[in-house]
Amino acid sequence: MSETKASAHITGQREPLGESGTPPVIDAAFARWLADRAGQLLLQVREDMGYADGKALKAAGDKAAHDLLRTELARWRPADAVLSEEDDQSRLAWTGEKNAMRPDRLDASRVWVVDPLDGTREFSEEGRTDWAVHVALWTADCHSPNCLAAGAVAMPAQHRTIATDHPPAYPPMPLSAATGGPIRIAASRTRPPAFVTALADDIGAELVPMGSAGVKIAAVINGDADAYVHAGGQYEWDSAAPVAVATATGLHASRIDGSELKYNQPDPKLPDLVVCRKDLAPRLLAALQRHLPVT
């Protein structure tokens, strides 16, 4: 790849993907469209830059996908607020202190919660497909605690997108579970939390290593894993889109203490969650009480 082209990707300047036409009007279909567009761009960045400089590839992917999502949202949903992982000061909590600037999203009725590139480590490694793009919509006018009205998770290297416009079917109970076999828990391939290992030992579960949070929840949705449990520290954009799809599918999703997941909060940190088949939820939540991390 030429030095000029690499520099263009790192600074966010990119060749156009081609005319995209008018996107869908329905929010759920629009979320899918957005995630797919960002995913196509990320595949292009990967192809153009190669894998020789992983750090540069990560930076280029994050910026290119973020800029695309921000541009399309500003064009097609200009009245909506946005919370993106790549926003400046996105991780800062608003405490209500005097003279502190209140984020616009906290007064908005519609907020897009996006992770332009979930799984940068996997994205930068040749041959890995376990990374994703997350696009979710939070609305104040809602009938569920999490208030997620739409969501899409694109897994571009797998040529697959799951979204709330056409939710996947509820995953069937695997034969192993029906015959008393081990529960399969999706876990980090590089650094599974110690409490998840202890939980697996307690209930006789098998840890299934894989990459990004979105891919792990997608594995539960697709029936390739029975549960995903995390308590190592995450933010709203890490889970909003996959949780939206999981709940649309009919799966259980909550904090690890069983409380509801809530989004567009003053503090965007949402450090833990469990997503699983509903028949497993009581057993997992009970076991989790014995292994909750000390905070």
XYZ file of C-alpha atoms in Angstrom:
295
model
C 0.000 0.000 0.000
C 1.334 3.453 -0.858
C 2.334 5.863 1.905
C -0.195 8.383 0.588
C -3.107 5.944 0.779
C -2.154 4.803 4.300
C -1.961 8.420 5.437
C -5.366 9.148 3.942
C -7.002 6.328 5.910
C -5.327 7.313 9.174
C -6.502 10.920 8.836
C -10.010 9.795 7.962
C -9.825 10.807 4.299
C -11.095 7.940 2.220
C -12.178 7.005 -1.244
C -15.988 6.868 -1.469
C -17.746 3.535 -1.241
C -19.998 4.546 -4.121
C -23.476 5.953 -4.198
C -25.483 4.514 -1.339
C -28.858 5.881 -2.387
C -31.548 6.838 0.064
C -31.402 4.708 3.215
C -34.441 2.999 4.764
C -36.813 5.234 6.704
C -37.634 2.667 9.407
C -35.121 3.024 12.254
C -34.330 -0.680 12.587
C -33.625 -1.055 8.869
C -31.642 2.189 8.957
C -29.495 0.766 11.784
C -28.737 -2.283 9.630
C -27.918 -0.050 6.654
C -25.549 2.068 8.755
C -23.756 -0.928 10.271
C -23.335 -2.520 6.840
C -21.935 0.687 5.350
C -19.358 1.016 8.130
C -18.511 -2.677 7.820
C -17.857 -2.383 4.090
C -15.534 0.533 4.741
C -13.639 -1.386 7.413
C -13.057 -4.282 5.017
C -11.727 -1.751 2.508
C -9.387 -0.213 5.087
C -8.094 -3.681 5.983
C -7.485 -4.556 2.342
C -5.759 -1.271 1.526
C -3.495 -1.065 4.585
C -2.610 -4.684 5.232
C -1.467 -5.952 8.627
C 2.172 -4.883 8.868
C 1.392 -2.022 11.260
C -1.361 -3.184 13.608
C -1.466 0.057 15.585
C -1.955 2.160 12.453
C -4.595 -0.238 11.162
C -6.571 -0.016 14.405
C -6.427 3.789 14.382
C -7.426 3.977 10.726
C -10.351 1.588 11.179
C -11.690 3.345 14.277
C -11.552 6.779 12.659
C -12.885 5.799 9.242
C -15.920 3.948 10.641
C -16.621 6.671 13.216
C -16.474 9.413 10.588
C -18.806 7.495 8.280
C -21.375 6.852 11.016
C -21.254 10.448 12.215
C -21.580 11.772 8.656
C -24.544 9.562 7.751
C -26.331 10.241 11.042
C -25.860 13.986 10.612
C -27.261 13.714 7.093
C -30.194 11.379 7.674
C -31.039 11.862 11.368
C -29.899 15.451 12.058
C -32.217 15.970 15.048
C -30.931 12.921 16.910
C -28.074 12.875 19.419
C -25.146 10.468 19.120
C -22.910 8.680 21.606
C -19.932 7.055 19.907
C -16.945 5.378 21.500
C -14.691 7.581 19.371
C -16.279 10.859 20.464
C -14.038 13.205 22.403
C -14.586 12.719 26.148
C -17.127 9.963 25.463
C -16.125 8.109 28.632
C -16.626 11.029 30.993
C -19.543 10.827 33.406
C -21.733 13.884 33.885
C -22.011 14.482 37.617
C -24.218 17.584 37.607
C -21.465 19.783 39.002
C -21.900 23.517 38.586
C -20.342 24.888 35.396
C -19.927 21.366 33.986
C -21.306 21.029 30.471
C -24.304 18.712 30.335
C -24.123 16.375 27.312
C -26.819 17.098 24.717
C -27.761 13.422 24.617
C -29.166 13.564 28.161
C -31.866 15.994 27.011
C -32.532 14.245 23.696
C -35.485 11.977 23.008
C -33.498 9.884 20.509
C -29.842 8.882 20.866
C -27.806 6.665 18.564
C -25.310 4.611 20.584
C -22.570 3.343 18.282
C -19.317 1.438 18.455
C -17.637 2.004 15.092
C -15.257 -0.914 15.574
C -15.868 -3.454 18.327
C -12.800 -5.678 18.608
C -9.910 -3.578 17.315
C -7.402 -6.268 18.326
C -9.130 -8.847 16.150
C -9.600 -6.340 13.317
C -5.827 -5.788 13.190
C -4.990 -9.506 12.971
C -5.009 -11.155 9.569
C -7.591 -13.888 9.175
C -9.665 -12.979 12.223
C -13.383 -12.491 11.659
C -14.570 -11.928 15.261
C -14.975 -8.135 15.186
C -18.065 -6.031 14.577
C -19.827 -2.695 14.083
C -22.560 -1.727 16.570
C -25.429 0.669 15.833
C -28.282 1.092 18.339
C -31.055 3.610 18.914
C -32.189 4.616 22.415
C -35.514 6.466 22.732
C -37.057 8.253 25.695
C -40.534 7.168 24.597
C -40.217 3.476 25.340
C -41.919 0.542 27.007
C -38.876 -1.390 28.222
C -36.246 -0.583 30.862
C -33.368 -0.479 28.392
C -35.325 1.746 25.934
C -33.472 0.299 22.934
C -35.750 0.807 19.950
C -33.437 -0.552 17.245
C -30.086 -2.226 16.884
C -27.763 -3.857 14.377
C -24.511 -5.771 14.702
C -22.543 -6.159 11.489
C -19.804 -8.788 11.350
C -18.306 -7.801 8.001
C -15.563 -10.421 7.798
C -18.243 -13.080 8.354
C -20.524 -11.443 5.744
C -23.290 -11.388 8.330
C -25.458 -8.789 10.050
C -28.055 -9.356 12.757
C -30.577 -6.627 13.481
C -33.918 -5.854 15.021
C -35.648 -5.254 11.696
C -35.629 -9.028 11.154
C -34.639 -10.563 14.513
C -33.103 -14.030 14.357
C -35.182 -16.954 15.573
C -34.843 -17.891 19.235
C -31.880 -20.277 19.497
C -32.823 -23.919 20.024
C -31.611 -25.767 23.097
C -28.428 -27.596 22.074
C -28.382 -31.364 22.288
C -25.590 -31.238 24.864
C -27.725 -29.138 27.237
C -30.765 -31.336 26.718
C -28.725 -34.382 27.718
C -27.084 -32.737 30.738
C -23.940 -31.568 28.971
C -21.978 -28.433 29.919
C -23.266 -24.903 29.345
C -21.133 -23.047 26.814
C -20.099 -19.557 27.992
C -18.576 -17.174 25.451
C -15.432 -15.666 26.968
C -12.488 -13.474 26.048
C -9.891 -15.376 24.060
C -7.026 -13.437 25.663
C -8.112 -12.392 29.159
C -11.209 -14.126 30.568
C -12.062 -12.623 33.981
C -11.097 -14.840 36.897
C -14.655 -14.847 38.225
C -15.947 -16.251 34.892
C -13.477 -19.129 35.183
C -14.651 -19.734 38.751
C -18.276 -19.556 37.619
C -17.599 -22.109 34.885
C -15.980 -24.463 37.389
C -18.921 -24.028 39.766
C -21.637 -24.941 37.272
C -19.631 -27.266 35.053
C -19.617 -24.889 32.088
C -17.268 -24.809 29.126
C -15.585 -21.528 28.164
C -15.690 -20.800 24.428
C -13.022 -18.208 23.519
C -13.821 -15.544 20.913
C -13.224 -11.878 20.190
C -15.419 -8.809 20.550
C -18.403 -8.362 22.852
C -20.748 -8.072 19.905
C -19.523 -11.328 18.435
C -19.916 -13.079 21.793
C -23.528 -11.951 22.165
C -24.143 -12.845 18.518
C -22.896 -16.349 19.323
C -25.583 -16.650 22.011
C -28.210 -15.305 19.617
C -27.169 -17.798 16.950
C -26.991 -20.731 19.355
C -23.207 -21.165 19.101
C -22.939 -20.379 22.829
C -25.464 -20.583 25.649
C -24.435 -17.486 27.595
C -22.141 -14.490 27.696
C -21.111 -13.103 31.085
C -18.893 -10.069 31.489
C -17.754 -7.978 34.432
C -14.429 -6.536 33.334
C -15.645 -3.023 32.578
C -17.572 -1.924 29.498
C -19.437 1.115 28.212
C -22.910 1.521 26.744
C -21.677 1.238 23.160
C -20.137 -2.182 23.884
C -23.516 -3.792 24.483
C -26.381 -1.566 23.291
C -26.702 -2.921 19.745
C -26.195 -6.632 20.530
C -28.491 -6.398 23.568
C -31.168 -4.783 21.379
C -30.995 -7.743 18.989
C -30.800 -10.299 21.817
C -33.900 -8.966 23.552
C -35.765 -8.714 20.227
C -34.939 -12.393 19.783
C -36.403 -13.185 23.203
C -33.194 -13.839 25.134
C -32.497 -12.773 28.721
C -30.231 -9.727 29.170
C -29.451 -8.039 32.496
C -26.717 -6.867 34.827
C -24.929 -9.725 36.571
C -26.862 -8.968 39.763
C -30.103 -9.439 37.815
C -30.997 -5.737 37.587
C -32.059 -4.105 34.334
C -29.620 -2.779 31.750
C -30.100 0.968 31.227
C -28.713 3.166 28.478
C -28.143 6.883 27.836
C -27.205 7.383 31.464
C -25.138 10.314 32.827
C -22.270 7.860 33.308
C -21.858 5.853 30.083
C -19.978 3.103 31.889
C -21.984 -0.130 31.958
C -19.440 -2.527 33.392
C -21.217 -5.885 33.468
C -23.938 -7.939 31.858
C -25.223 -11.431 31.223
C -26.986 -12.561 28.049
C -28.356 -16.087 27.879
C -31.287 -18.300 26.984
C -34.175 -17.618 29.335
C -34.209 -21.178 30.675
C -30.621 -20.693 31.909
C -31.101 -17.281 33.514
C -32.238 -18.398 37.020
C -29.367 -20.889 37.314
C -26.733 -18.480 36.027
C -27.898 -15.532 38.119
C -27.980 -17.675 41.263
C -24.441 -18.929 40.597
C -23.257 -15.413 39.823
C -24.262 -14.295 43.317
C -21.566 -16.635 44.619
C -18.917 -15.220 42.318
C -19.676 -11.526 41.937
C -16.447 -9.528 41.595
C -15.565 -7.389 44.611
C -16.089 -3.702 43.716
